[in-house]
Amino acid sequence: MDAGTGGSGERAQSGPIGYVLVFAVVMAGMAIVVLIGAGGLSSTQTHSELQRAEHSMTLFDSRAAMVALGDSDGQSISFGQDSGTFAVDEDSGWMRIVHNNYTANAGLQREVVYNESMGQLVYENGDQSLAYQGGGVWQRGRDGDAQMISPPEFHYRGATLTLPIVRTLGGGNAAGSTQVTVRPRTQAKLIFPNRTAPDDRVDEVGAPYNDTERDYTNPVRNGTVNVTVRSDYFEGWATYFRERTTGEVTVWESNETVRLQLKSLGGPPGQFTIPEEGESVPAGGIDEGHPLTDFDLNIVYTNGNNDHFSLYDEQNNREYELHVVPTGSNYHNACPSTPTSPVYVALYYYEGDGSGEYEYWEQEIDPTAHPSSDIEWTCTSDGPKLSLNLLTSYDGMNYVQNAPGINCGGGPGGGNKWRFGEHIKCDYTHGDAVLDQHAANVSWEPTGTYSPGDTSTGRSLDDIVNHYTSLMGPDVDFTSQMGPGNSRAIQQDVSEGTLTYRTRSGAQFITYLHVTENEIDVDFD
């Protein structure tokens, strides 16, 4: 009886409790759905707002370019946003252009060509942003990484960098839907090439190059040109540099900076005066194969005894020396009678760690007996002049060694008449040579070896000079060597040469630099 009564009461209570539990579950589910739906709606709205801002910012980019580059006196753009904020920050980010090692002298030379802030127009919505900066549009997402939406005003093609720097100036901010007006402040202000420093720049920025009277002129010679950008969107800049240029890109995440390094081709020197001893004629960007097209020397002599002259270079465990010396005795003050002295020409080349074999080609050429050798003596008011075409087709160069001024091949005198005389006479072995390094694009370079003393197959001076100069390239500093002693028989100020060649193209090279500054004012209406 008691048990039956108790069971009936418990069943009577279970019904209401079940309804309450079901209701609670339903309400909790509805709350979760509402929360998830609200979050999703908010995310969708933010994404939609960013897409709308992206389209508007891209339109702003094209309109701002028209103003910055002189195609328009002003433009207005509407941003129809429901949320987010806009602001102009003219101090945000900067661009610096530096030309390092702009001469052939030893030591670091650093010329700051340009160094100014870029500024930006930025749109921010939550933890995401869009910015117009440097003539491009950039985006930073929730993951913190930046990417390019539209490219900046930066054009690199065929070793030419054209860089109209766009600076975004002004101030103020706005929220939601707004309109901005873009007006020009400065258009196409010359930075490079240029002859003078800008009036509103500090002394160390702008032409001429430091410690020289050299203006900013093309082609760019020697060293490297670095373009460095500091930006909140540095990852996007780095990606652009890697994809749209062929230079070396370095990124410093700690200070949000990216650097593009472009190496100068230098270019052929053309006509040059024979430099003083120890000074150089720089030749940069020498192409592969046999690229030399002109290589002439016109040397004027006086009544001296030390007539040895060479052009040499040493770099990266390589040594190169092109040596010229008259071997007769009738050219000293021979004028008005035309001298007829033979001329000894030799080329020494070494590549290795200091213990290997060197290569050595030579010939004593008598211009009277071999008129096709392109060696000629003439009389000038300054003295007898030797004109030597180093690319002559005369095929008398042999793989032998009997150098005047070297104590290793039977010649008289000391090794100090050569830059690498000590190496030639003692330290290295005159080993076999091969001339097929350029066989893929030079028809005459056959396989096989040349042994010391081999005179069976002479090579032309053109073959030898072109071959070894290309091996020494792409950058060669032809440094003058005379001697020994102070009694110089060569008059440098009236002696000259000519050197021209094909230049390299492709990876990380720059020959022409065109930089202008273009400033725009951005105001909120």
Short mmCIF file of C-alpha atoms in Angstrom, two decimals:
data_model
loop_
_atom_site.label_atom_id
_atom_site.label_comp_id
_atom_site.label_asym_id
_atom_site.label_seq_id
_atom_site.Cartn_x
_atom_site.Cartn_y
_atom_site.Cartn_z
CA MET A 1 0.00 0.00 0.00
CA ASP A 2 2.72 2.40 1.02
CA ALA A 3 4.89 1.28 -1.84
CA GLY A 4 2.11 1.72 -4.37
CA THR A 5 1.28 5.20 -3.18
CA GLY A 6 4.92 6.30 -3.31
CA GLY A 7 5.44 5.07 -6.90
CA SER A 8 2.40 6.97 -8.16
CA GLY A 9 3.74 10.28 -6.72
CA GLU A 10 7.14 9.96 -8.34
CA ARG A 11 5.58 9.34 -11.75
CA ALA A 12 3.38 12.39 -11.30
CA GLN A 13 6.49 14.62 -10.72
CA SER A 14 8.59 13.28 -13.63
CA GLY A 15 6.37 14.83 -16.30
CA PRO A 16 6.89 18.53 -15.41
CA ILE A 17 10.61 18.02 -14.79
CA GLY A 18 11.04 16.49 -18.26
CA TYR A 19 9.32 19.42 -19.90
CA VAL A 20 11.60 21.84 -18.06
CA LEU A 21 14.74 19.96 -19.18
CA VAL A 22 13.60 19.84 -22.78
CA PHE A 23 12.82 23.55 -22.73
CA ALA A 24 16.25 24.32 -21.25
CA VAL A 25 18.00 22.28 -23.93
CA VAL A 26 16.02 23.99 -26.68
CA MET A 27 16.78 27.46 -25.31
CA ALA A 28 20.49 26.67 -24.96
CA GLY A 29 20.56 25.39 -28.51
CA MET A 30 18.81 28.51 -29.74
CA ALA A 31 21.31 30.68 -27.86
CA ILE A 32 24.22 28.80 -29.42
CA VAL A 33 22.66 29.13 -32.85
CA VAL A 34 22.14 32.85 -32.31
CA LEU A 35 25.69 33.33 -31.11
CA ILE A 36 27.18 31.32 -33.95
CA GLY A 37 24.95 33.02 -36.45
CA ALA A 38 25.84 36.45 -35.11
CA GLY A 39 29.55 35.62 -35.28
CA GLY A 40 29.23 34.29 -38.78
CA LEU A 41 27.19 37.30 -39.83
CA SER A 42 29.78 39.61 -38.33
CA SER A 43 32.58 37.76 -40.11
CA THR A 44 30.66 37.87 -43.37
CA GLN A 45 30.00 41.58 -42.96
CA THR A 46 33.69 42.26 -42.21
CA HIS A 47 34.76 40.22 -45.22
CA SER A 48 32.27 42.06 -47.40
CA GLU A 49 33.48 45.41 -46.07
CA LEU A 50 37.11 44.48 -46.81
CA GLN A 51 36.23 43.38 -50.34
CA ARG A 52 34.42 46.66 -50.92
CA ALA A 53 37.37 48.60 -49.47
CA GLU A 54 39.77 46.63 -51.67
CA HIS A 55 37.88 47.60 -54.82
CA SER A 56 37.73 51.24 -53.71
CA MET A 57 41.43 51.30 -52.79
CA THR A 58 42.37 49.84 -56.17
CA LEU A 59 40.36 52.58 -57.83
CA PHE A 60 42.09 55.10 -55.61
CA ASP A 61 45.46 53.66 -56.74
CA SER A 62 44.72 54.28 -60.41
CA ARG A 63 43.36 57.78 -59.78
CA ALA A 64 46.27 58.71 -57.50
CA ALA A 65 48.76 57.52 -60.17
CA MET A 66 47.15 59.88 -62.68
CA VAL A 67 47.68 62.78 -60.28
CA ALA A 68 51.17 61.77 -59.14
CA LEU A 69 52.53 61.21 -62.65
CA GLY A 70 51.09 64.37 -64.16
CA ASP A 71 48.06 63.08 -66.04
CA SER A 72 45.53 64.89 -63.86
CA ASP A 73 45.33 68.02 -61.70
CA GLY A 74 43.09 66.35 -59.14
CA GLN A 75 40.75 63.42 -58.48
CA SER A 76 37.96 62.59 -55.99
CA ILE A 77 37.17 59.07 -54.83
CA SER A 78 34.26 57.86 -52.66
CA PHE A 79 34.64 55.04 -50.15
CA GLY A 80 31.18 53.65 -49.42
CA GLN A 81 31.99 51.75 -46.23
CA ASP A 82 29.60 50.92 -43.39
CA SER A 83 32.39 50.30 -40.90
CA GLY A 84 36.12 50.71 -40.43
CA THR A 85 38.29 53.83 -40.36
CA PHE A 86 40.49 55.71 -42.83
CA ALA A 87 43.58 57.75 -42.00
CA VAL A 88 46.48 59.45 -43.79
CA ASP A 89 49.90 59.07 -42.15
CA GLU A 90 52.59 60.87 -44.14
CA ASP A 91 55.38 59.59 -41.87
CA SER A 92 54.59 55.90 -42.27
CA GLY A 93 57.28 53.86 -44.00
CA TRP A 94 60.29 55.09 -45.96
CA MET A 95 62.37 54.33 -49.04
CA ARG A 96 66.14 54.72 -49.28
CA ILE A 97 68.31 54.36 -52.41
CA VAL A 98 72.05 53.89 -51.89
CA HIS A 99 74.84 53.44 -54.44
CA ASN A 100 77.72 51.57 -52.79
CA ASN A 101 81.30 51.37 -54.13
CA TYR A 102 80.63 53.86 -56.91
CA THR A 103 84.33 54.15 -57.81
CA ALA A 104 86.97 51.56 -58.52
CA ASN A 105 88.97 52.69 -55.47
CA ALA A 106 89.51 50.39 -52.52
CA GLY A 107 87.26 50.74 -49.49
CA LEU A 108 83.54 51.33 -49.09
CA GLN A 109 81.96 54.37 -50.70
CA ARG A 110 78.33 54.98 -49.77
CA GLU A 111 76.26 57.50 -51.69
CA VAL A 112 72.73 58.12 -50.39
CA VAL A 113 70.79 58.97 -53.55
CA TYR A 114 67.39 59.23 -51.84
CA ASN A 115 66.00 58.83 -48.30
CA GLU A 116 62.44 59.96 -47.53
CA SER A 117 59.21 58.73 -45.96
CA MET A 118 56.58 57.29 -48.33
CA GLY A 119 53.43 57.93 -46.27
CA GLN A 120 50.19 55.98 -46.71
CA LEU A 121 46.40 56.07 -46.83
CA VAL A 122 45.26 53.19 -44.61
CA TYR A 123 41.87 51.54 -44.03
CA GLU A 124 41.51 49.47 -40.84
CA ASN A 125 38.66 47.17 -39.87
CA GLY A 126 39.23 45.10 -36.77
CA ASP A 127 42.53 43.26 -37.05
CA GLN A 128 42.76 43.63 -40.83
CA SER A 129 43.94 46.57 -42.93
CA LEU A 130 44.48 47.90 -46.44
CA ALA A 131 46.95 50.61 -47.40
CA TYR A 132 47.91 52.67 -50.41
CA GLN A 133 51.69 53.16 -50.18
CA GLY A 134 54.43 53.84 -52.71
CA GLY A 135 51.97 53.72 -55.58
CA GLY A 136 50.70 50.24 -54.67
CA VAL A 137 47.96 48.68 -52.55
CA TRP A 138 48.82 46.28 -49.74
CA GLN A 139 46.72 44.14 -47.38
CA ARG A 140 47.39 42.63 -43.96
CA GLY A 141 45.12 39.80 -42.84
CA ARG A 142 44.29 38.23 -39.47
CA ASP A 143 47.34 35.97 -39.71
CA GLY A 144 49.57 39.04 -39.67
CA ASP A 145 51.12 38.49 -43.12
CA ALA A 146 50.97 41.19 -45.78
CA GLN A 147 50.38 40.72 -49.48
CA MET A 148 50.28 42.92 -52.55
CA ILE A 149 46.89 43.81 -54.05
CA SER A 150 48.22 46.05 -56.85
CA PRO A 151 51.89 46.72 -57.69
CA PRO A 152 53.79 49.86 -56.68
CA GLU A 153 55.27 52.34 -59.14
CA PHE A 154 58.49 50.35 -59.53
CA HIS A 155 59.55 49.10 -62.96
CA TYR A 156 62.66 46.94 -63.58
CA ARG A 157 63.28 45.67 -67.08
CA GLY A 158 66.39 44.93 -69.12
CA ALA A 159 68.84 46.17 -66.46
CA THR A 160 66.92 49.48 -66.27
CA LEU A 161 65.17 50.60 -63.08
CA THR A 162 62.48 53.26 -63.52
CA LEU A 163 61.24 54.41 -60.13
CA PRO A 164 58.74 57.25 -59.85
CA ILE A 165 58.60 57.45 -56.05
CA VAL A 166 55.08 58.37 -54.86
CA ARG A 167 54.84 60.08 -51.47
CA THR A 168 51.40 60.26 -49.83
CA LEU A 169 51.09 63.47 -47.81
CA GLY A 170 48.32 65.07 -45.78
CA GLY A 171 46.55 64.11 -42.58
CA GLY A 172 43.23 63.52 -40.89
CA ASN A 173 40.96 60.51 -40.59
CA ALA A 174 37.36 59.44 -41.16
CA ALA A 175 35.02 56.56 -40.30
CA GLY A 176 32.64 54.62 -42.49
CA SER A 177 31.56 56.15 -45.77
CA THR A 178 33.80 59.03 -46.82
CA GLN A 179 35.25 60.83 -49.82
CA VAL A 180 38.86 61.90 -50.43
CA THR A 181 40.43 64.34 -52.85
CA VAL A 182 43.91 63.84 -54.34
CA ARG A 183 45.92 66.81 -55.58
CA PRO A 184 49.51 67.06 -56.84
CA ARG A 185 52.17 68.74 -54.75
CA THR A 186 55.35 67.76 -56.67
CA GLN A 187 55.51 65.99 -60.02
CA ALA A 188 58.55 64.34 -61.66
CA LYS A 189 61.20 65.99 -59.51
CA LEU A 190 64.52 64.63 -60.84
CA ILE A 191 66.53 62.55 -58.41
CA PHE A 192 68.64 60.40 -60.78
CA PRO A 193 70.03 61.35 -63.26
CA ASN A 194 70.64 64.80 -61.85
CA ARG A 195 73.47 67.32 -61.63
CA THR A 196 72.65 69.06 -58.36
CA ALA A 197 71.49 68.22 -54.87
CA PRO A 198 67.87 69.12 -54.08
CA ASP A 199 67.61 72.34 -52.07
CA ASP A 200 65.42 70.76 -49.41
CA ARG A 201 67.69 67.78 -48.70
CA VAL A 202 70.49 67.37 -46.19
CA ASP A 203 74.02 67.73 -47.53
CA GLU A 204 74.85 64.04 -47.64
CA VAL A 205 71.86 63.21 -49.88
CA GLY A 206 71.86 63.94 -53.61
CA ALA A 207 74.38 64.76 -56.34
CA PRO A 208 77.29 64.98 -56.70
CA TYR A 209 78.79 61.77 -55.37
CA ASN A 210 80.60 62.16 -52.04
CA ASP A 211 84.18 63.45 -52.33
CA THR A 212 83.89 63.75 -56.10
CA GLU A 213 82.64 66.15 -58.75
CA ARG A 214 80.78 63.32 -60.44
CA ASP A 215 77.12 64.04 -61.17
CA TYR A 216 74.32 61.50 -61.11
CA THR A 217 74.65 60.25 -64.69
CA ASN A 218 73.84 57.09 -66.63
CA PRO A 219 75.04 54.47 -67.27
CA VAL A 220 75.47 53.50 -63.63
CA ARG A 221 79.06 52.37 -63.14
CA ASN A 222 80.62 50.22 -60.44
CA GLY A 223 79.27 48.77 -57.24
CA THR A 224 75.70 48.02 -56.27
CA VAL A 225 72.45 49.96 -56.08
CA ASN A 226 70.34 49.11 -53.02
CA VAL A 227 66.65 49.98 -52.73
CA THR A 228 65.54 49.58 -49.09
CA VAL A 229 61.90 49.83 -47.93
CA ARG A 230 60.65 50.08 -44.34
CA SER A 231 56.92 49.29 -44.24
CA ASP A 232 54.18 47.70 -42.16
CA TYR A 233 53.62 45.68 -45.34
CA PHE A 234 57.25 44.66 -45.85
CA GLU A 235 56.35 41.02 -46.67
CA GLY A 236 54.33 42.25 -49.64
CA TRP A 237 57.21 44.43 -50.83
CA ALA A 238 59.59 41.47 -50.49
CA THR A 239 57.30 39.23 -52.56
CA TYR A 240 57.04 41.92 -55.25
CA PHE A 241 60.83 42.35 -55.42
CA ARG A 242 61.34 38.59 -55.71
CA GLU A 243 58.69 38.10 -58.40
CA ARG A 244 59.16 41.23 -60.50
CA THR A 245 62.94 41.81 -60.37
CA THR A 246 66.06 39.65 -60.61
CA GLY A 247 68.00 41.25 -57.77
CA GLU A 248 69.06 39.88 -54.42
CA VAL A 249 66.35 40.36 -51.78
CA THR A 250 67.10 40.50 -48.05
CA VAL A 251 64.40 40.77 -45.33
CA TRP A 252 64.82 41.93 -41.73
CA GLU A 253 61.63 41.00 -39.89
CA SER A 254 62.77 42.60 -36.63
CA ASN A 255 62.46 46.11 -38.06
CA GLU A 256 60.05 45.33 -40.94
CA THR A 257 62.59 46.19 -43.63
CA VAL A 258 63.34 44.69 -47.05
CA ARG A 259 66.29 45.45 -49.34
CA LEU A 260 66.68 44.88 -53.07
CA GLN A 261 70.28 44.81 -54.29
CA LEU A 262 71.08 45.37 -57.96
CA LYS A 263 74.66 45.02 -59.17
CA SER A 264 76.02 47.59 -61.58
CA LEU A 265 77.23 46.29 -64.90
CA GLY A 266 79.78 49.10 -64.99
CA GLY A 267 80.00 48.88 -68.75
CA PRO A 268 82.92 49.20 -71.16
CA PRO A 269 85.26 52.14 -70.52
CA GLY A 270 85.53 53.03 -74.21
CA GLN A 271 88.45 55.38 -74.80
CA PHE A 272 90.69 55.86 -71.75
CA THR A 273 93.99 57.45 -70.80
CA ILE A 274 96.70 55.03 -69.69
CA PRO A 275 96.47 55.28 -65.89
CA GLU A 276 99.33 56.00 -63.53
CA GLU A 277 100.99 52.94 -62.04
CA GLY A 278 98.69 51.23 -59.53
CA GLU A 279 95.58 52.97 -60.86
CA SER A 280 92.93 51.11 -62.81
CA VAL A 281 90.60 51.20 -65.78
CA PRO A 282 87.40 49.48 -64.54
CA ALA A 283 85.57 47.23 -66.98
CA GLY A 284 82.33 45.79 -65.62
CA GLY A 285 79.68 43.43 -66.91
CA ILE A 286 81.86 41.66 -69.51
CA ASP A 287 79.72 39.10 -71.31
CA GLU A 288 80.49 35.40 -71.57
CA GLY A 289 82.13 33.81 -74.60
CA HIS A 290 84.44 36.12 -76.55
CA PRO A 291 82.76 39.51 -76.04
CA LEU A 292 85.62 41.98 -76.75
CA THR A 293 85.06 44.08 -79.86
CA ASP A 294 87.85 46.69 -79.51
CA PHE A 295 91.00 46.58 -77.40
CA ASP A 296 93.71 48.97 -78.59
CA LEU A 297 96.74 50.57 -76.94
CA ASN A 298 98.52 53.70 -78.18
CA ILE A 299 101.66 54.11 -76.07
CA VAL A 300 103.97 57.10 -76.44
CA TYR A 301 107.60 56.50 -75.36
CA THR A 302 110.40 58.79 -74.25
CA ASN A 303 114.13 58.26 -73.82
CA GLY A 304 113.82 55.84 -70.90
CA ASN A 305 115.05 52.35 -70.24
CA ASN A 306 112.23 50.74 -68.30
CA ASP A 307 109.75 50.13 -71.07
CA HIS A 308 107.83 47.21 -69.59
CA PHE A 309 104.10 47.90 -69.38
CA SER A 310 101.25 45.65 -68.35
CA LEU A 311 97.60 45.67 -67.40
CA TYR A 312 96.79 43.24 -64.61
CA ASP A 313 94.08 42.20 -62.17
CA GLU A 314 93.86 39.74 -59.28
CA GLN A 315 90.63 38.58 -57.64
CA ASN A 316 89.00 35.43 -56.26
CA ASN A 317 92.20 33.34 -56.52
CA ARG A 318 92.73 34.43 -60.13
CA GLU A 319 95.63 36.39 -61.64
CA TYR A 320 95.73 38.03 -65.06
CA GLU A 321 98.50 40.05 -66.70
CA LEU A 322 98.77 41.35 -70.26
CA HIS A 323 102.37 42.44 -70.84
CA VAL A 324 103.84 44.60 -73.63
CA VAL A 325 107.50 45.61 -74.15
CA PRO A 326 109.48 46.72 -77.23
CA THR A 327 112.50 44.48 -77.67
CA GLY A 328 114.53 46.56 -80.12
CA SER A 329 116.65 49.63 -79.46
CA ASN A 330 115.79 52.06 -82.23
CA TYR A 331 112.50 53.44 -80.89
CA HIS A 332 113.91 55.74 -78.15
CA ASN A 333 113.74 59.27 -79.54
CA ALA A 334 113.90 57.76 -83.02
CA CYS A 335 111.65 60.40 -84.53
CA PRO A 336 111.55 61.89 -87.13
CA SER A 337 112.63 58.50 -88.45
CA THR A 338 109.86 55.94 -87.95
CA PRO A 339 110.85 53.24 -85.43
CA THR A 340 110.79 49.59 -86.50
CA SER A 341 111.29 47.82 -83.17
CA PRO A 342 109.72 44.38 -82.63
CA VAL A 343 107.24 44.14 -79.79
CA TYR A 344 106.94 41.33 -77.27
CA VAL A 345 103.37 40.55 -76.15
CA ALA A 346 102.45 37.95 -73.53
CA LEU A 347 99.44 36.95 -71.43
CA TYR A 348 99.73 35.21 -68.06
CA TYR A 349 96.72 33.64 -66.30
CA TYR A 350 96.38 31.68 -63.09
CA GLU A 351 93.39 30.26 -61.26
CA GLY A 352 93.71 28.24 -58.05
CA ASP A 353 94.74 28.24 -54.42
CA GLY A 354 98.32 29.43 -54.85
CA SER A 355 99.96 26.09 -55.57
CA GLY A 356 98.67 25.12 -59.01
CA GLU A 357 99.75 25.55 -62.61
CA TYR A 358 99.58 28.79 -64.55
CA GLU A 359 99.01 29.39 -68.26
CA TYR A 360 101.29 31.53 -70.39
CA TRP A 361 101.13 32.65 -74.03
CA GLU A 362 103.67 34.87 -75.80
CA GLN A 363 105.04 36.12 -79.09
CA GLU A 364 107.61 38.61 -80.29
CA ILE A 365 106.06 40.34 -83.26
CA ASP A 366 108.05 42.22 -85.87
CA PRO A 367 105.67 44.72 -87.51
CA THR A 368 108.00 45.04 -90.52
CA ALA A 369 108.00 41.31 -91.20
CA HIS A 370 104.33 40.87 -90.29
CA PRO A 371 102.36 43.93 -91.46
CA SER A 372 99.08 42.05 -90.88
CA SER A 373 99.79 42.02 -87.13
CA ASP A 374 98.15 45.47 -86.65
CA ILE A 375 101.24 46.72 -84.80
CA GLU A 376 102.46 50.08 -86.02
CA TRP A 377 105.06 52.66 -85.04
CA THR A 378 104.51 56.34 -85.85
CA CYS A 379 106.16 59.62 -84.92
CA THR A 380 104.28 62.24 -82.91
CA SER A 381 105.25 65.59 -81.43
CA ASP A 382 105.48 63.87 -78.05
CA GLY A 383 107.70 61.02 -79.22
CA PRO A 384 107.49 57.62 -80.91
CA LYS A 385 104.07 56.01 -80.57
CA LEU A 386 103.33 52.27 -80.55
CA SER A 387 99.81 51.39 -81.76
CA LEU A 388 98.83 47.84 -80.84
CA ASN A 389 95.58 46.08 -81.70
CA LEU A 390 95.19 43.42 -79.02
CA LEU A 391 92.45 41.74 -81.03
CA THR A 392 94.52 41.23 -84.16
CA SER A 393 93.94 38.06 -86.18
CA TYR A 394 97.70 37.50 -86.52
CA ASP A 395 98.05 33.90 -85.30
CA GLY A 396 101.54 33.95 -83.79
CA MET A 397 100.73 33.43 -80.08
CA ASN A 398 102.41 30.27 -78.79
CA TYR A 399 102.22 28.38 -75.53
CA VAL A 400 105.86 28.96 -74.57
CA GLN A 401 107.79 30.97 -72.02
CA ASN A 402 110.85 33.08 -72.76
CA ALA A 403 109.75 36.33 -71.21
CA PRO A 404 112.00 39.39 -71.13
CA GLY A 405 112.52 40.39 -67.51
CA ILE A 406 111.78 36.93 -66.10
CA ASN A 407 114.48 34.72 -64.58
CA CYS A 408 112.52 31.55 -65.25
CA GLY A 409 112.51 31.26 -69.03
CA GLY A 410 115.98 32.42 -69.97
CA GLY A 411 115.19 36.13 -70.29
CA PRO A 412 117.46 38.77 -68.70
CA GLY A 413 116.56 41.02 -65.80
CA GLY A 414 114.47 40.60 -62.68
CA GLY A 415 110.91 39.44 -62.13
CA ASN A 416 109.87 42.83 -60.78
CA LYS A 417 109.25 44.03 -64.33
CA TRP A 418 106.07 41.96 -64.15
CA ARG A 419 103.32 42.21 -61.57
CA PHE A 420 103.38 38.44 -61.12
CA GLY A 421 107.02 37.95 -62.07
CA GLU A 422 107.85 36.12 -58.87
CA HIS A 423 105.06 33.66 -59.55
CA ILE A 424 106.10 33.10 -63.12
CA LYS A 425 109.75 32.44 -62.43
CA CYS A 426 109.52 30.25 -59.34
CA ASP A 427 106.33 29.61 -57.47
CA TYR A 428 104.06 27.96 -60.01
CA THR A 429 104.42 25.30 -62.68
CA HIS A 430 103.88 26.18 -66.32
CA GLY A 431 101.30 23.45 -66.94
CA ASP A 432 99.08 22.32 -69.77
CA ALA A 433 96.30 24.61 -71.00
CA VAL A 434 92.84 23.98 -72.42
CA LEU A 435 90.94 26.51 -74.48
CA ASP A 436 87.48 24.95 -74.68
CA GLN A 437 85.70 26.75 -71.81
CA HIS A 438 83.64 28.73 -74.34
CA ALA A 439 83.30 25.98 -76.95
CA ALA A 440 79.49 26.09 -76.69
CA ASN A 441 79.33 29.56 -78.26
CA VAL A 442 82.80 30.15 -79.78
CA SER A 443 83.50 28.08 -82.87
CA TRP A 444 87.29 28.08 -82.77
CA GLU A 445 87.68 26.67 -79.25
CA PRO A 446 88.42 22.95 -79.78
CA THR A 447 88.90 20.25 -77.20
CA GLY A 448 92.43 19.14 -76.39
CA THR A 449 95.39 20.51 -74.49
CA TYR A 450 98.37 22.74 -75.16
CA SER A 451 101.66 21.75 -73.53
CA PRO A 452 104.50 24.14 -72.65
CA GLY A 453 106.71 24.79 -75.66
CA ASP A 454 103.96 23.90 -78.12
CA THR A 455 104.47 26.06 -81.22
CA SER A 456 102.76 23.75 -83.68
CA THR A 457 99.39 25.52 -83.52
CA GLY A 458 99.64 29.24 -82.96
CA ARG A 459 96.60 31.16 -81.78
CA SER A 460 95.74 34.73 -82.68
CA LEU A 461 96.13 37.53 -80.18
CA ASP A 462 92.36 38.01 -80.50
CA ASP A 463 91.76 34.37 -79.47
CA ILE A 464 93.99 34.56 -76.41
CA VAL A 465 93.03 38.02 -75.13
CA ASN A 466 89.31 37.42 -75.62
CA HIS A 467 89.46 33.98 -74.02
CA TYR A 468 91.30 34.90 -70.84
CA THR A 469 89.64 38.27 -70.36
CA SER A 470 86.29 36.50 -70.42
CA LEU A 471 87.56 33.94 -67.88
CA MET A 472 88.65 36.82 -65.64
CA GLY A 473 85.28 38.62 -65.97
CA PRO A 474 82.60 39.73 -65.62
CA ASP A 475 84.31 42.59 -63.74
CA VAL A 476 87.96 43.36 -64.43
CA ASP A 477 90.01 46.26 -63.09
CA PHE A 478 92.83 46.74 -65.62
CA THR A 479 95.54 48.07 -63.33
CA SER A 480 98.66 49.72 -64.75
CA GLN A 481 102.13 48.27 -64.03
CA MET A 482 105.42 49.73 -65.27
CA GLY A 483 108.98 49.48 -64.32
CA PRO A 484 110.96 48.82 -62.55
CA GLY A 485 112.18 52.06 -61.00
CA ASN A 486 111.17 55.66 -61.51
CA SER A 487 112.65 56.22 -64.95
CA ARG A 488 109.46 55.73 -66.92
CA ALA A 489 109.65 55.52 -70.66
CA ILE A 490 105.88 55.88 -71.10
CA GLN A 491 104.09 59.22 -71.14
CA GLN A 492 100.74 58.39 -69.56
CA ASP A 493 99.06 61.71 -70.20
CA VAL A 494 99.35 61.31 -74.00
CA SER A 495 99.05 57.50 -74.06
CA GLU A 496 95.60 56.03 -74.41
CA GLY A 497 93.58 52.95 -75.10
CA THR A 498 90.14 51.81 -76.22
CA LEU A 499 88.13 48.92 -74.78
CA THR A 500 84.60 47.98 -75.83
CA TYR A 501 82.67 44.72 -75.50
CA ARG A 502 79.26 43.11 -75.20
CA THR A 503 77.81 43.48 -71.73
CA ARG A 504 75.94 40.90 -69.73
CA SER A 505 72.21 41.03 -69.17
CA GLY A 506 69.96 39.19 -66.78
CA ALA A 507 70.10 38.46 -63.08
CA GLN A 508 70.52 41.32 -60.62
CA PHE A 509 72.18 43.79 -62.99
CA ILE A 510 71.45 47.47 -63.40
CA THR A 511 72.75 49.79 -66.10
CA TYR A 512 70.31 52.70 -66.13
CA LEU A 513 68.62 54.31 -63.15
CA HIS A 514 65.71 56.76 -63.54
CA VAL A 515 64.28 58.08 -60.25
CA THR A 516 61.78 60.90 -59.74
CA GLU A 517 59.89 62.12 -56.69
CA ASN A 518 56.14 62.61 -56.99
CA GLU A 519 54.13 63.96 -54.04
CA ILE A 520 50.34 63.91 -53.64
CA ASP A 521 48.10 65.53 -51.00
CA VAL A 522 45.19 63.39 -49.77
CA ASP A 523 42.38 65.23 -47.95
CA PHE A 524 39.10 64.00 -46.49
CA ASP A 525 36.07 65.95 -47.74
#
